[in-house]
XYZ file of C-alpha atoms in Angstrom:
178
model
C -43.052 -24.746 -52.248
C -41.070 -23.903 -49.163
C -42.108 -24.131 -45.514
C -41.942 -20.368 -44.909
C -44.465 -19.681 -47.715
C -46.898 -22.248 -46.306
C -46.610 -20.797 -42.796
C -47.022 -17.190 -43.970
C -50.119 -18.155 -45.952
C -51.635 -20.094 -43.028
C -51.095 -17.116 -40.710
C -52.611 -14.728 -43.237
C -55.707 -16.897 -43.762
C -56.492 -17.889 -40.194
C -59.410 -16.230 -38.450
C -59.436 -14.768 -34.937
C -60.828 -17.966 -33.442
C -58.134 -20.289 -34.768
C -55.072 -21.387 -32.837
C -51.992 -22.528 -34.723
C -50.106 -25.424 -33.141
C -46.682 -25.995 -34.663
C -44.403 -28.985 -34.566
C -41.036 -28.760 -32.882
C -37.844 -27.335 -34.338
C -37.691 -25.300 -37.492
C -41.476 -25.272 -37.961
C -42.043 -23.535 -34.608
C -39.058 -21.251 -35.132
C -40.393 -20.161 -38.530
C -43.900 -19.607 -37.178
C -42.503 -17.429 -34.397
C -40.385 -15.437 -36.871
C -43.437 -14.857 -39.099
C -46.029 -14.224 -36.361
C -44.481 -13.681 -32.902
C -47.595 -12.136 -31.362
C -50.212 -14.550 -32.674
C -52.364 -17.171 -30.984
C -49.724 -19.842 -31.506
C -48.635 -22.846 -29.496
C -45.077 -23.978 -30.176
C -44.322 -27.622 -29.430
C -40.826 -27.625 -27.947
C -38.992 -30.908 -27.437
C -42.012 -33.128 -27.995
C -41.655 -34.823 -31.358
C -44.797 -36.709 -32.364
C -47.079 -34.964 -29.858
C -48.466 -32.174 -32.057
C -51.579 -34.068 -33.145
C -52.560 -35.394 -29.687
C -52.162 -31.920 -28.179
C -54.150 -30.344 -31.027
C -57.005 -32.808 -30.633
C -57.164 -31.965 -26.929
C -57.463 -28.255 -27.721
C -60.157 -28.900 -30.319
C -62.231 -30.863 -27.797
C -62.519 -27.586 -25.864
C -64.370 -26.009 -28.805
C -61.241 -24.544 -30.351
C -60.558 -24.285 -34.067
C -57.063 -25.593 -34.684
C -54.561 -25.309 -37.515
C -51.703 -27.780 -37.156
C -48.305 -27.295 -38.800
C -46.789 -30.770 -38.675
C -43.651 -32.139 -40.318
C -43.608 -35.597 -41.832
C -40.887 -36.723 -39.400
C -42.883 -35.684 -36.340
C -46.045 -37.169 -37.874
C -44.283 -40.512 -38.287
C -43.096 -40.423 -34.652
C -46.725 -40.228 -33.516
C -48.160 -42.468 -36.205
C -50.168 -44.653 -33.831
C -52.264 -41.643 -32.866
C -54.079 -41.586 -36.221
C -56.204 -44.486 -34.978
C -57.467 -42.233 -32.170
C -57.791 -39.203 -34.426
C -59.954 -41.184 -36.854
C -62.712 -41.219 -34.206
C -62.892 -37.399 -34.106
C -63.601 -36.418 -37.707
C -66.144 -33.775 -36.660
C -63.516 -31.665 -34.895
C -62.400 -28.364 -36.408
C -58.803 -29.305 -37.144
C -56.846 -28.489 -40.273
C -53.652 -30.541 -40.350
C -51.036 -29.152 -42.700
C -48.549 -31.949 -43.213
C -45.263 -30.469 -44.445
C -43.580 -33.263 -46.364
C -39.882 -32.881 -47.127
C -39.006 -36.563 -46.688
C -36.507 -35.954 -43.899
C -36.073 -35.187 -40.244
C -34.883 -31.655 -40.958
C -34.650 -30.531 -37.332
C -32.464 -33.450 -36.262
C -29.929 -33.430 -39.078
C -31.751 -34.240 -42.307
C -31.999 -38.016 -42.004
C -34.405 -39.565 -44.518
C -37.892 -40.552 -43.380
C -37.984 -43.211 -46.135
C -41.652 -42.327 -46.692
C -43.048 -40.294 -49.570
C -46.272 -38.335 -50.040
C -47.996 -41.254 -51.831
C -47.365 -43.554 -48.879
C -48.661 -41.017 -46.358
C -51.748 -40.424 -48.528
C -52.440 -44.171 -48.766
C -52.026 -44.588 -45.017
C -54.458 -41.763 -44.216
C -56.926 -43.096 -46.796
C -57.118 -46.402 -44.896
C -58.733 -44.432 -42.057
C -60.989 -42.562 -44.505
C -59.658 -39.104 -43.635
C -60.514 -36.082 -45.753
C -57.223 -35.471 -47.607
C -56.043 -32.841 -50.068
C -52.693 -32.830 -51.822
C -51.316 -29.449 -52.865
C -48.266 -28.518 -54.900
C -48.684 -24.738 -55.216
C -49.414 -21.895 -52.820
C -52.609 -21.117 -54.783
C -53.864 -24.687 -54.253
C -52.908 -24.473 -50.592
C -54.754 -21.194 -50.159
C -57.862 -22.627 -51.838
C -57.917 -25.623 -49.445
C -57.307 -23.411 -46.386
C -60.237 -21.170 -47.269
C -62.685 -24.100 -47.301
C -62.565 -24.460 -43.482
C -63.675 -28.094 -43.486
C -63.952 -30.328 -40.441
C -60.937 -32.531 -39.636
C -58.856 -32.715 -42.766
C -55.287 -33.179 -43.875
C -53.549 -30.939 -46.387
C -50.459 -32.734 -47.668
C -47.917 -30.199 -48.936
C -44.733 -31.393 -50.609
C -42.064 -28.852 -49.724
C -38.444 -28.344 -50.636
C -36.018 -29.165 -47.899
C -34.441 -25.863 -46.931
C -32.562 -24.659 -43.926
C -32.887 -21.086 -42.720
C -30.721 -19.437 -40.133
C -33.495 -18.345 -37.782
C -33.401 -17.963 -34.019
C -35.128 -20.419 -31.709
C -38.484 -19.540 -30.151
C -37.385 -17.375 -27.188
C -40.379 -18.208 -24.969
C -40.616 -20.483 -21.968
C -43.496 -22.948 -21.588
C -45.639 -20.626 -19.461
C -45.311 -17.832 -22.035
C -46.275 -20.254 -24.805
C -49.307 -21.435 -22.814
C -50.358 -17.819 -22.237
C -50.323 -17.233 -26.005
C -53.481 -19.276 -26.298
C -55.014 -18.875 -22.835
C -54.939 -15.072 -22.636
C -55.694 -14.378 -26.318
C -59.082 -16.104 -26.452
C-alpha cells in the first residue's frame, strides 16, 4: 500500500461530521492535494502533536480521523498513557508505518509494526492491522470508538507542493465547516 491510497480512501469514506487531522510534512501535503476543500486540519511544524490535538478536538464532541506517521507517533509516544484514559472518544487513528522519518530525510525509526502493535496492546487499545486497501476500507467503515489502524506502507516520495495555507486558514477549515 502507499500513503496516497490510504488518504484517498479515508477521505472517500469519512462522513460529514468527521474532521481529518493529518501529521506534518508529506502526510498533510498529500491530504491537501487529495482534498483541498475538506474539513481538514494540517499539523505544520509540530511533530508528535497530532494525537494530543486530536484528542482535544474529540473532547468537544467531534469525530476525528487521524493520519499519523510512525515517526511522528514515536515523537509523541508518552501521550499514549493519556490517550489510554479516553477509549470512549470517537477517534480513528490511522498509523502509517513506513519505518522511517520520511519528511526529515528518510532516517530509520528502528521500530517495526510488530513492536508498535505490542506497545499499543500493553495499554489495551483496540488495534487492527491492515495490509490491503480492502482491509483498510473494511476497518474504516466500522466506525468504532477510539481505535488504531496500523497500515504498513511503502516508503515513497512524491513531488507535491506544500500546504499553501496559513494557521488561521487551517483553523477556519474546521471552525467554519461545522
